[in-house]
Amino acid sequence: MSSHHFFSFISSPAFPPLITDHKLKMPMWAIGAIVVVVLALVACLGFCIWKKCINKGKKPKKARERKGGRGRRKKEGEGEEGKEGEGKEGEEEEKENFGKLEFTLDYNFTDNQLIVGILQAENLPAMDMGGTSDPYVKVYMLPDKKKKFETKVQRKNLCPVFNETFIFKIPYQELGGQTLVLQVFDFDRFGKHDVIGQISIPMNSVDLAQPLHEWRDLVGGEKEEVEKLGDICISLRYVPTAGKLTINIMEAKHLKAMDCGGLSDPFVKVVLQHQGKRLKKKKTTVKQNTLNPYFNESFSFEIPFGQIQKVQVLITVYDYDKLGSNDAIGKVWIGFGASGVGLRHWSDMLANPRRPVAQWHALCPEEEVDEALKKPIR
């Protein structure tokens, strides 16, 4: 197409003018939308400037207000001193949440007995999701921790009443170097028990010439370290046709030392239960002065095949004491309702009839196993 024809074409009425019409015509709604967008951008920009520049000096004040809600601290200045002040006042505030415990102390000079009464607690903090706690008190002496006592668990109670008494048989001349610990725990059915607070009473600071009756504030207590009580190797064998269960107590290792000389005199008690009812019990011989005893003693029980599924085997390792009661070192639960290794060992025995199945078990605290046995089995 020649240039003459091209200019004639674009100048024709059929083609709208592009170059000659410099005014852009737009509908009113489009103009309004553009105005709104521009105003929104200007407003956002202004807000950002106000946030970063004008309000910059107010942030420390807000931070101080937030921190002041926790204890109104940091008035003395910033830095390390302020942090130390926060820590101290924070500890004081937490201390108010531990609650307090009422207890009694008395000493029987005739029988060499320290009598500890745990009466009640008040204003305990809520440790559970429902806003309550399941408290109980553990009572023991440091540094040996040989004797430990526990109150009953008071369910869903922040002001529990215990009214329980415990007796430590300790000569008066040995009391001065020991410390009585009253430790309040929140019982947890599915996990480890949480420490709510504790009271430590050095016995050399107490006048035992007359009974002591006090309320004391609980202080923060660290979680008690899990003691290693030792392990025990057990062999199980069941013959369905004869209805005969054979339990062989083979050996134990790394048992907790219960005697002053750093050793123990262990023996094992085997108790057979069916649906919570005790059927029979057996004992091994006592092994003197050892933490790694070898027993290899077998006990046989007649259990019909129809009952074997609901049988519980409770195995407790004791430290023999000639003068007093035997102290439990640890306990194992095998069979119906057990969990972990105790259940797996029982299942392996049932899956391999007429064959002995050996397994090592870690000893657990006796009170922990006894508490688990009280729970309904699902």
CSV table of N, CA and C in Angstrom, one decimal, residues 142-286:
chain,number,residue,atom,x,y,z
A,142,LEU,N,17.2,-36.8,104.4
A,142,LEU,CA,18.5,-36.7,103.7
A,142,LEU,C,19.6,-36.8,104.7
A,143,PRO,N,20.8,-37.4,104.3
A,143,PRO,CA,21.2,-37.6,102.9
A,143,PRO,C,20.9,-39.1,102.4
A,144,ASP,N,20.5,-40.0,103.3
A,144,ASP,CA,20.4,-41.4,102.8
A,144,ASP,C,19.2,-41.7,102.0
A,145,LYS,N,18.0,-41.1,102.3
A,145,LYS,CA,16.8,-41.4,101.6
A,145,LYS,C,16.4,-42.9,101.7
A,146,LYS,N,16.9,-43.5,102.8
A,146,LYS,CA,16.6,-44.9,102.9
A,146,LYS,C,15.1,-45.2,103.1
A,147,LYS,N,14.5,-44.4,104.0
A,147,LYS,CA,13.1,-44.6,104.3
A,147,LYS,C,12.3,-43.4,103.6
A,148,LYS,N,11.3,-43.8,102.9
A,148,LYS,CA,10.4,-42.8,102.2
A,148,LYS,C,9.0,-43.2,102.5
A,149,PHE,N,8.2,-42.2,102.8
A,149,PHE,CA,6.8,-42.4,103.1
A,149,PHE,C,6.0,-41.4,102.2
A,150,GLU,N,4.7,-41.8,101.9
A,150,GLU,CA,3.9,-41.0,101.0
A,150,GLU,C,2.5,-41.0,101.6
A,151,THR,N,1.8,-39.8,101.6
A,151,THR,CA,0.4,-39.8,102.0
A,151,THR,C,-0.5,-40.3,100.8
A,152,LYS,N,-1.7,-40.4,101.1
A,152,LYS,CA,-2.7,-40.8,100.1
A,152,LYS,C,-2.9,-39.6,99.1
A,153,VAL,N,-3.2,-39.9,97.9
A,153,VAL,CA,-3.5,-38.8,96.9
A,153,VAL,C,-4.8,-38.2,97.2
A,154,GLN,N,-4.9,-36.9,97.3
A,154,GLN,CA,-6.2,-36.2,97.4
A,154,GLN,C,-6.6,-35.6,96.0
A,155,ARG,N,-7.6,-36.2,95.5
A,155,ARG,CA,-8.0,-35.9,94.1
A,155,ARG,C,-8.7,-34.5,94.0
A,156,LYS,N,-8.2,-33.8,93.0
A,156,LYS,CA,-8.8,-32.5,92.6
A,156,LYS,C,-9.1,-31.6,93.8
A,157,ASN,N,-7.9,-31.2,94.5
A,157,ASN,CA,-8.1,-30.5,95.7
A,157,ASN,C,-6.9,-29.6,95.9
A,158,LEU,N,-7.1,-28.3,96.0
A,158,LEU,CA,-6.0,-27.3,96.2
A,158,LEU,C,-5.8,-27.0,97.7
A,159,CYS,N,-6.7,-27.5,98.5
A,159,CYS,CA,-6.6,-27.4,100.0
A,159,CYS,C,-6.8,-28.7,100.7
A,160,PRO,N,-5.9,-29.7,100.4
A,160,PRO,CA,-6.2,-31.1,100.8
A,160,PRO,C,-5.9,-31.2,102.3
A,161,VAL,N,-6.7,-32.2,102.9
A,161,VAL,CA,-6.5,-32.6,104.3
A,161,VAL,C,-5.9,-34.0,104.3
A,162,PHE,N,-4.8,-34.2,104.9
A,162,PHE,CA,-4.1,-35.5,104.9
A,162,PHE,C,-4.3,-36.2,106.3
A,163,ASN,N,-3.9,-35.6,107.3
A,163,ASN,CA,-4.0,-36.2,108.7
A,163,ASN,C,-3.3,-37.6,108.7
A,164,GLU,N,-2.1,-37.6,108.3
A,164,GLU,CA,-1.3,-38.9,108.3
A,164,GLU,C,0.0,-38.7,109.1
A,165,THR,N,0.4,-39.8,109.8
A,165,THR,CA,1.6,-39.8,110.6
A,165,THR,C,2.6,-40.8,110.2
A,166,PHE,N,3.9,-40.5,110.2
A,166,PHE,CA,4.9,-41.4,109.7
A,166,PHE,C,6.0,-41.4,110.8
A,167,ILE,N,6.7,-42.5,111.0
A,167,ILE,CA,7.7,-42.7,112.0
A,167,ILE,C,9.0,-43.1,111.4
A,168,PHE,N,10.1,-42.3,111.8
A,168,PHE,CA,11.4,-42.7,111.5
A,168,PHE,C,12.1,-43.1,112.7
A,169,LYS,N,12.7,-44.3,112.7
A,169,LYS,CA,13.4,-44.8,113.9
A,169,LYS,C,14.9,-44.4,113.7
A,170,ILE,N,15.3,-43.3,114.4
A,170,ILE,CA,16.6,-42.8,114.3
A,170,ILE,C,17.1,-42.4,115.7
A,171,PRO,N,18.3,-42.9,116.1
A,171,PRO,CA,18.8,-42.5,117.4
A,171,PRO,C,19.0,-40.9,117.4
A,172,TYR,N,18.8,-40.4,118.6
A,172,TYR,CA,18.8,-38.9,118.7
A,172,TYR,C,20.1,-38.3,118.3
A,173,GLN,N,21.2,-39.0,118.7
A,173,GLN,CA,22.6,-38.5,118.4
A,173,GLN,C,22.9,-38.5,116.9
A,174,GLU,N,22.1,-39.2,116.1
A,174,GLU,CA,22.3,-39.2,114.6
A,174,GLU,C,21.4,-38.2,113.9
A,175,LEU,N,20.4,-37.6,114.6
A,175,LEU,CA,19.5,-36.7,113.9
A,175,LEU,C,20.1,-35.4,113.5
A,176,GLY,N,21.1,-34.9,114.2
A,176,GLY,CA,21.6,-33.6,113.9
A,176,GLY,C,22.2,-33.4,112.5
A,177,GLY,N,22.7,-34.5,112.0
A,177,GLY,CA,23.3,-34.4,110.6
A,177,GLY,C,22.3,-34.7,109.5
A,178,GLN,N,21.0,-34.8,109.8
A,178,GLN,CA,20.1,-35.1,108.8
A,178,GLN,C,19.1,-34.0,108.5
A,179,THR,N,18.4,-34.0,107.4
A,179,THR,CA,17.5,-33.0,107.0
A,179,THR,C,16.2,-33.7,106.6
A,180,LEU,N,15.1,-33.3,107.2
A,180,LEU,CA,13.7,-33.8,106.9
A,180,LEU,C,13.2,-33.0,105.7
A,181,VAL,N,12.7,-33.8,104.7
A,181,VAL,CA,12.1,-33.1,103.5
A,181,VAL,C,10.7,-33.5,103.4
A,182,LEU,N,9.8,-32.5,103.2
A,182,LEU,CA,8.4,-32.7,103.0
A,182,LEU,C,8.1,-32.2,101.6
A,183,GLN,N,7.9,-33.1,100.7
A,183,GLN,CA,7.8,-32.7,99.2
A,183,GLN,C,6.4,-32.9,98.7
A,184,VAL,N,5.7,-31.9,98.2
A,184,VAL,CA,4.4,-32.0,97.7
A,184,VAL,C,4.4,-32.2,96.2
A,185,PHE,N,3.7,-33.3,95.8
A,185,PHE,CA,3.7,-33.6,94.4
A,185,PHE,C,2.2,-33.5,93.8
A,186,ASP,N,2.1,-33.3,92.5
A,186,ASP,CA,0.8,-33.5,91.8
A,186,ASP,C,0.9,-34.8,91.1
A,187,PHE,N,0.0,-35.7,91.5
A,187,PHE,CA,-0.1,-37.0,90.9
A,187,PHE,C,-0.6,-37.0,89.5
A,188,ASP,N,0.1,-37.7,88.6
A,188,ASP,CA,-0.2,-37.7,87.2
A,188,ASP,C,-0.4,-39.2,86.8
A,189,ARG,N,-1.6,-39.6,86.4
A,189,ARG,CA,-1.8,-41.0,86.1
A,189,ARG,C,-1.1,-41.4,84.8
A,190,PHE,N,-0.8,-40.5,83.9
A,190,PHE,CA,-0.2,-40.9,82.6
A,190,PHE,C,1.2,-40.5,82.4
A,191,GLY,N,1.8,-39.8,83.4
A,191,GLY,CA,3.2,-39.4,83.3
A,191,GLY,C,3.9,-39.2,84.6
A,192,LYS,N,5.0,-38.5,84.6
A,192,LYS,CA,5.7,-38.3,85.8
A,192,LYS,C,5.0,-37.3,86.7
A,193,HIS,N,5.1,-37.5,88.0
A,193,HIS,CA,4.5,-36.6,88.9
A,193,HIS,C,5.3,-35.3,89.0
A,194,ASP,N,4.5,-34.2,89.0
A,194,ASP,CA,5.2,-32.8,89.1
A,194,ASP,C,5.4,-32.4,90.5
A,195,VAL,N,6.5,-31.8,90.8
A,195,VAL,CA,6.8,-31.2,92.1
A,195,VAL,C,6.0,-29.9,92.3
A,196,ILE,N,5.2,-29.8,93.3
A,196,ILE,CA,4.5,-28.5,93.5
A,196,ILE,C,5.4,-27.6,94.4
A,197,GLY,N,6.0,-28.1,95.4
A,197,GLY,CA,6.8,-27.4,96.3
A,197,GLY,C,7.3,-28.3,97.4
A,198,GLN,N,8.2,-27.7,98.3
A,198,GLN,CA,8.7,-28.6,99.3
A,198,GLN,C,9.2,-27.7,100.5
A,199,ILE,N,9.4,-28.4,101.6
A,199,ILE,CA,10.0,-27.8,102.8
A,199,ILE,C,11.1,-28.7,103.3
A,200,SER,N,12.3,-28.1,103.5
A,200,SER,CA,13.5,-28.8,104.0
A,200,SER,C,13.7,-28.3,105.4
A,201,ILE,N,13.8,-29.2,106.4
A,201,ILE,CA,14.0,-28.9,107.8
A,201,ILE,C,15.3,-29.5,108.3
A,202,PRO,N,16.4,-28.8,108.4
A,202,PRO,CA,17.6,-29.3,109.1
A,202,PRO,C,17.3,-29.7,110.5
A,203,MET,N,17.5,-30.9,110.9
A,203,MET,CA,17.1,-31.3,112.2
A,203,MET,C,17.9,-30.7,113.3
A,204,ASN,N,19.1,-30.2,113.0
A,204,ASN,CA,19.9,-29.5,114.0
A,204,ASN,C,19.4,-28.1,114.3
A,205,SER,N,18.3,-27.7,113.6
A,205,SER,CA,17.7,-26.4,113.8
A,205,SER,C,16.4,-26.5,114.6
A,206,VAL,N,16.0,-27.7,115.0
A,206,VAL,CA,14.8,-27.9,115.6
A,206,VAL,C,15.0,-28.4,117.1
A,207,ASP,N,14.3,-27.7,118.0
A,207,ASP,CA,14.3,-28.1,119.4
A,207,ASP,C,13.3,-29.2,119.6
A,208,LEU,N,13.7,-30.5,119.7
A,208,LEU,CA,12.8,-31.6,119.9
A,208,LEU,C,12.5,-31.9,121.3
A,209,ALA,N,12.8,-31.0,122.2
A,209,ALA,CA,12.4,-31.2,123.6
A,209,ALA,C,10.9,-31.0,123.8
A,210,GLN,N,10.3,-30.4,122.9
A,210,GLN,CA,8.8,-30.2,122.9
A,210,GLN,C,8.3,-30.4,121.5
A,211,PRO,N,7.0,-30.8,121.3
A,211,PRO,CA,6.5,-31.0,120.0
A,211,PRO,C,6.4,-29.7,119.2
A,212,LEU,N,6.6,-29.8,117.9
A,212,LEU,CA,6.5,-28.7,117.0
A,212,LEU,C,5.3,-28.8,116.1
A,213,HIS,N,4.5,-27.7,116.0
A,213,HIS,CA,3.3,-27.6,115.2
A,213,HIS,C,3.4,-26.3,114.4
A,214,GLU,N,3.5,-26.4,113.1
A,214,GLU,CA,3.8,-25.2,112.3
A,214,GLU,C,3.0,-25.3,110.9
A,215,TRP,N,2.8,-24.1,110.4
A,215,TRP,CA,2.5,-23.8,109.0
A,215,TRP,C,3.7,-23.2,108.4
A,216,ARG,N,4.1,-23.8,107.2
A,216,ARG,CA,5.3,-23.2,106.5
A,216,ARG,C,4.9,-23.0,105.1
A,217,ASP,N,5.5,-22.0,104.4
A,217,ASP,CA,5.3,-21.8,103.0
A,217,ASP,C,6.2,-22.8,102.3
A,218,LEU,N,5.6,-23.4,101.2
A,218,LEU,CA,6.3,-24.3,100.3
A,218,LEU,C,7.2,-23.4,99.4
A,219,VAL,N,8.4,-23.9,99.2
A,219,VAL,CA,9.3,-23.3,98.2
A,219,VAL,C,9.5,-24.2,97.0
A,220,GLY,N,10.0,-23.6,95.9
A,220,GLY,CA,10.1,-24.4,94.7
A,220,GLY,C,11.1,-25.6,94.9
A,221,GLY,N,10.7,-26.7,94.5
A,221,GLY,CA,11.5,-27.9,94.6
A,221,GLY,C,11.8,-28.5,93.2
A,222,GLU,N,13.0,-28.9,93.0
A,222,GLU,CA,13.4,-29.5,91.8
A,222,GLU,C,12.8,-30.9,91.7
A,223,LYS,N,12.6,-31.4,90.5
A,223,LYS,CA,12.1,-32.7,90.3
A,223,LYS,C,13.1,-33.7,90.9
A,224,GLU,N,12.6,-34.6,91.6
A,224,GLU,CA,13.4,-35.6,92.2
A,224,GLU,C,14.0,-36.5,91.1
A,225,GLU,N,15.3,-36.7,91.2
A,225,GLU,CA,15.9,-37.5,90.2
A,225,GLU,C,15.4,-39.0,90.3
A,226,VAL,N,15.2,-39.6,89.1
A,226,VAL,CA,14.8,-41.0,89.1
A,226,VAL,C,15.9,-41.9,89.5
A,227,GLU,N,15.7,-42.6,90.6
A,227,GLU,CA,16.7,-43.5,91.1
A,227,GLU,C,16.8,-44.7,90.3
A,228,LYS,N,18.0,-45.2,90.1
A,228,LYS,CA,18.2,-46.5,89.4
A,228,LYS,C,18.2,-47.5,90.5
A,229,LEU,N,17.2,-48.4,90.4
A,229,LEU,CA,17.0,-49.4,91.5
A,229,LEU,C,17.7,-50.7,91.1
A,230,GLY,N,18.0,-50.9,89.8
A,230,GLY,CA,18.6,-52.1,89.4
A,230,GLY,C,17.8,-52.9,88.4
A,231,ASP,N,18.2,-54.0,87.9
A,231,ASP,CA,17.5,-54.9,86.9
A,231,ASP,C,17.5,-56.3,87.4
A,232,ILE,N,16.5,-57.0,87.0
A,232,ILE,CA,16.3,-58.4,87.3
A,232,ILE,C,16.0,-59.2,86.1
A,233,CYS,N,16.6,-60.4,86.0
A,233,CYS,CA,16.4,-61.3,84.8
A,233,CYS,C,15.4,-62.4,85.3
A,234,ILE,N,14.4,-62.6,84.5
A,234,ILE,CA,13.3,-63.6,84.9
A,234,ILE,C,13.0,-64.4,83.7
A,235,SER,N,12.8,-65.7,83.9
A,235,SER,CA,12.4,-66.6,82.8
A,235,SER,C,11.0,-67.1,83.1
A,236,LEU,N,10.2,-67.1,82.1
A,236,LEU,CA,8.8,-67.6,82.2
A,236,LEU,C,8.6,-68.8,81.2
A,237,ARG,N,7.8,-69.8,81.7
A,237,ARG,CA,7.5,-70.9,80.9
A,237,ARG,C,6.1,-71.4,81.2
A,238,TYR,N,5.3,-71.6,80.2
A,238,TYR,CA,3.9,-72.1,80.5
A,238,TYR,C,3.6,-73.3,79.6
A,239,VAL,N,3.1,-74.3,80.2
A,239,VAL,CA,2.7,-75.5,79.5
A,239,VAL,C,1.2,-75.6,79.5
A,240,PRO,N,0.5,-75.3,78.4
A,240,PRO,CA,-1.0,-75.3,78.4
A,240,PRO,C,-1.6,-76.6,78.7
A,241,THR,N,-1.1,-77.7,78.2
A,241,THR,CA,-1.7,-79.0,78.4
A,241,THR,C,-1.7,-79.4,79.9
A,242,ALA,N,-0.6,-79.0,80.6
A,242,ALA,CA,-0.5,-79.4,82.0
A,242,ALA,C,-1.0,-78.2,82.9
A,243,GLY,N,-1.3,-77.1,82.3
A,243,GLY,CA,-1.7,-75.9,83.1
A,243,GLY,C,-0.6,-75.5,84.2
A,244,LYS,N,0.6,-75.5,83.8
A,244,LYS,CA,1.7,-75.3,84.7
A,244,LYS,C,2.6,-74.0,84.3
A,245,LEU,N,2.7,-73.1,85.2
A,245,LEU,CA,3.5,-71.9,85.0
A,245,LEU,C,4.7,-72.0,85.8
A,246,THR,N,5.9,-71.8,85.2
A,246,THR,CA,7.2,-71.9,85.9
A,246,THR,C,7.9,-70.5,85.8
A,247,ILE,N,8.2,-70.0,86.9
A,247,ILE,CA,8.9,-68.7,87.0
A,247,ILE,C,10.3,-68.9,87.6
A,248,ASN,N,11.3,-68.6,86.8
A,248,ASN,CA,12.7,-68.7,87.3
A,248,ASN,C,13.3,-67.4,87.6
A,249,ILE,N,13.6,-67.1,88.8
A,249,ILE,CA,14.4,-65.9,89.2
A,249,ILE,C,15.8,-66.2,88.9
A,250,MET,N,16.4,-65.6,87.9
A,250,MET,CA,17.7,-66.0,87.5
A,250,MET,C,18.8,-65.2,88.2
A,251,GLU,N,18.8,-63.9,88.0
A,251,GLU,CA,19.8,-63.0,88.6
A,251,GLU,C,19.3,-61.6,88.6
A,252,ALA,N,20.1,-60.7,89.4
A,252,ALA,CA,19.8,-59.3,89.4
A,252,ALA,C,21.2,-58.6,89.3
A,253,LYS,N,21.1,-57.3,88.9
A,253,LYS,CA,22.4,-56.6,88.7
A,253,LYS,C,22.1,-55.1,89.1
A,254,HIS,N,23.2,-54.5,89.5
A,254,HIS,CA,23.2,-53.0,89.8
A,254,HIS,C,22.1,-52.6,90.8
A,255,LEU,N,21.8,-53.5,91.8
A,255,LEU,CA,20.8,-53.1,92.8
A,255,LEU,C,21.2,-51.9,93.6
A,256,LYS,N,20.2,-51.2,94.1
A,256,LYS,CA,20.4,-50.0,94.9
A,256,LYS,C,21.0,-50.5,96.3
A,257,ALA,N,22.0,-49.8,96.7
A,257,ALA,CA,22.6,-50.1,98.0
A,257,ALA,C,21.7,-49.6,99.1
A,258,MET,N,21.3,-50.5,100.0
A,258,MET,CA,20.4,-50.2,101.1
A,258,MET,C,21.1,-50.2,102.5
A,259,ASP,N,22.3,-50.8,102.6
A,259,ASP,CA,22.9,-50.9,103.9
A,259,ASP,C,24.0,-49.8,104.0
A,260,CYS,N,24.4,-49.5,105.2
A,260,CYS,CA,25.4,-48.4,105.4
A,260,CYS,C,26.7,-48.7,104.7
A,261,GLY,N,27.1,-50.0,104.6
A,261,GLY,CA,28.3,-50.3,103.9
A,261,GLY,C,28.3,-50.3,102.4
A,262,GLY,N,27.2,-49.8,101.8
A,262,GLY,CA,27.1,-49.6,100.4
A,262,GLY,C,26.7,-50.9,99.7
A,263,LEU,N,26.2,-51.9,100.4
A,263,LEU,CA,25.7,-53.2,99.8
A,263,LEU,C,24.3,-53.4,100.2
A,264,SER,N,23.8,-54.6,99.9
A,264,SER,CA,22.4,-55.0,100.2
A,264,SER,C,22.4,-56.5,100.5
A,265,ASP,N,21.4,-57.0,101.1
A,265,ASP,CA,21.2,-58.5,101.3
A,265,ASP,C,19.9,-58.9,100.6
A,266,PRO,N,19.9,-59.0,99.3
A,266,PRO,CA,18.7,-59.1,98.5
A,266,PRO,C,18.1,-60.5,98.5
A,267,PHE,N,16.8,-60.5,98.4
A,267,PHE,CA,16.0,-61.7,98.1
A,267,PHE,C,14.8,-61.3,97.3
A,268,VAL,N,14.1,-62.2,96.7
A,268,VAL,CA,13.0,-61.9,95.8
A,268,VAL,C,11.7,-62.6,96.3
A,269,LYS,N,10.6,-61.8,96.3
A,269,LYS,CA,9.3,-62.4,96.6
A,269,LYS,C,8.5,-62.4,95.3
A,270,VAL,N,7.9,-63.6,95.0
A,270,VAL,CA,7.0,-63.7,93.8
A,270,VAL,C,5.6,-63.9,94.3
A,271,VAL,N,4.7,-63.1,93.8
A,271,VAL,CA,3.3,-63.1,94.1
A,271,VAL,C,2.5,-63.3,92.9
A,272,LEU,N,1.6,-64.3,92.9
A,272,LEU,CA,0.7,-64.6,91.8
A,272,LEU,C,-0.7,-64.1,92.1
A,273,GLN,N,-1.3,-63.3,91.2
A,273,GLN,CA,-2.6,-62.8,91.4
A,273,GLN,C,-3.5,-63.2,90.2
A,274,HIS,N,-4.8,-63.3,90.4
A,274,HIS,CA,-5.8,-63.5,89.3
A,274,HIS,C,-6.9,-62.6,89.5
A,275,GLN,N,-7.0,-61.6,88.6
A,275,GLN,CA,-8.0,-60.5,88.7
A,275,GLN,C,-7.9,-59.8,90.0
A,276,GLY,N,-6.7,-59.5,90.5
A,276,GLY,CA,-6.6,-58.8,91.7
A,276,GLY,C,-6.6,-59.6,93.0
A,277,LYS,N,-6.9,-60.8,92.9
A,277,LYS,CA,-7.0,-61.7,94.1
A,277,LYS,C,-5.7,-62.5,94.2
A,278,ARG,N,-5.0,-62.4,95.3
A,278,ARG,CA,-3.8,-63.1,95.5
A,278,ARG,C,-4.0,-64.6,95.6
A,279,LEU,N,-3.2,-65.4,94.8
A,279,LEU,CA,-3.3,-66.8,94.8
A,279,LEU,C,-2.2,-67.5,95.6
A,280,LYS,N,-1.0,-67.2,95.3
A,280,LYS,CA,0.2,-67.8,95.9
A,280,LYS,C,1.3,-66.9,96.0
A,281,LYS,N,2.3,-67.2,96.9
A,281,LYS,CA,3.5,-66.4,97.0
A,281,LYS,C,4.7,-67.3,97.3
A,282,LYS,N,5.9,-66.9,96.8
A,282,LYS,CA,7.1,-67.7,97.0
A,282,LYS,C,8.2,-66.7,97.3
A,283,LYS,N,9.3,-67.2,97.9
A,283,LYS,CA,10.5,-66.4,98.2
A,283,LYS,C,11.8,-67.1,97.8
A,284,THR,N,12.7,-66.4,97.3
A,284,THR,CA,14.1,-66.9,97.1
A,284,THR,C,14.9,-66.9,98.4
A,285,THR,N,16.0,-67.5,98.4
A,285,THR,CA,17.0,-67.4,99.5
A,285,THR,C,17.6,-66.0,99.5
A,286,VAL,N,18.1,-65.6,100.7
A,286,VAL,CA,18.8,-64.3,100.8
A,286,VAL,C,20.2,-64.4,100.4
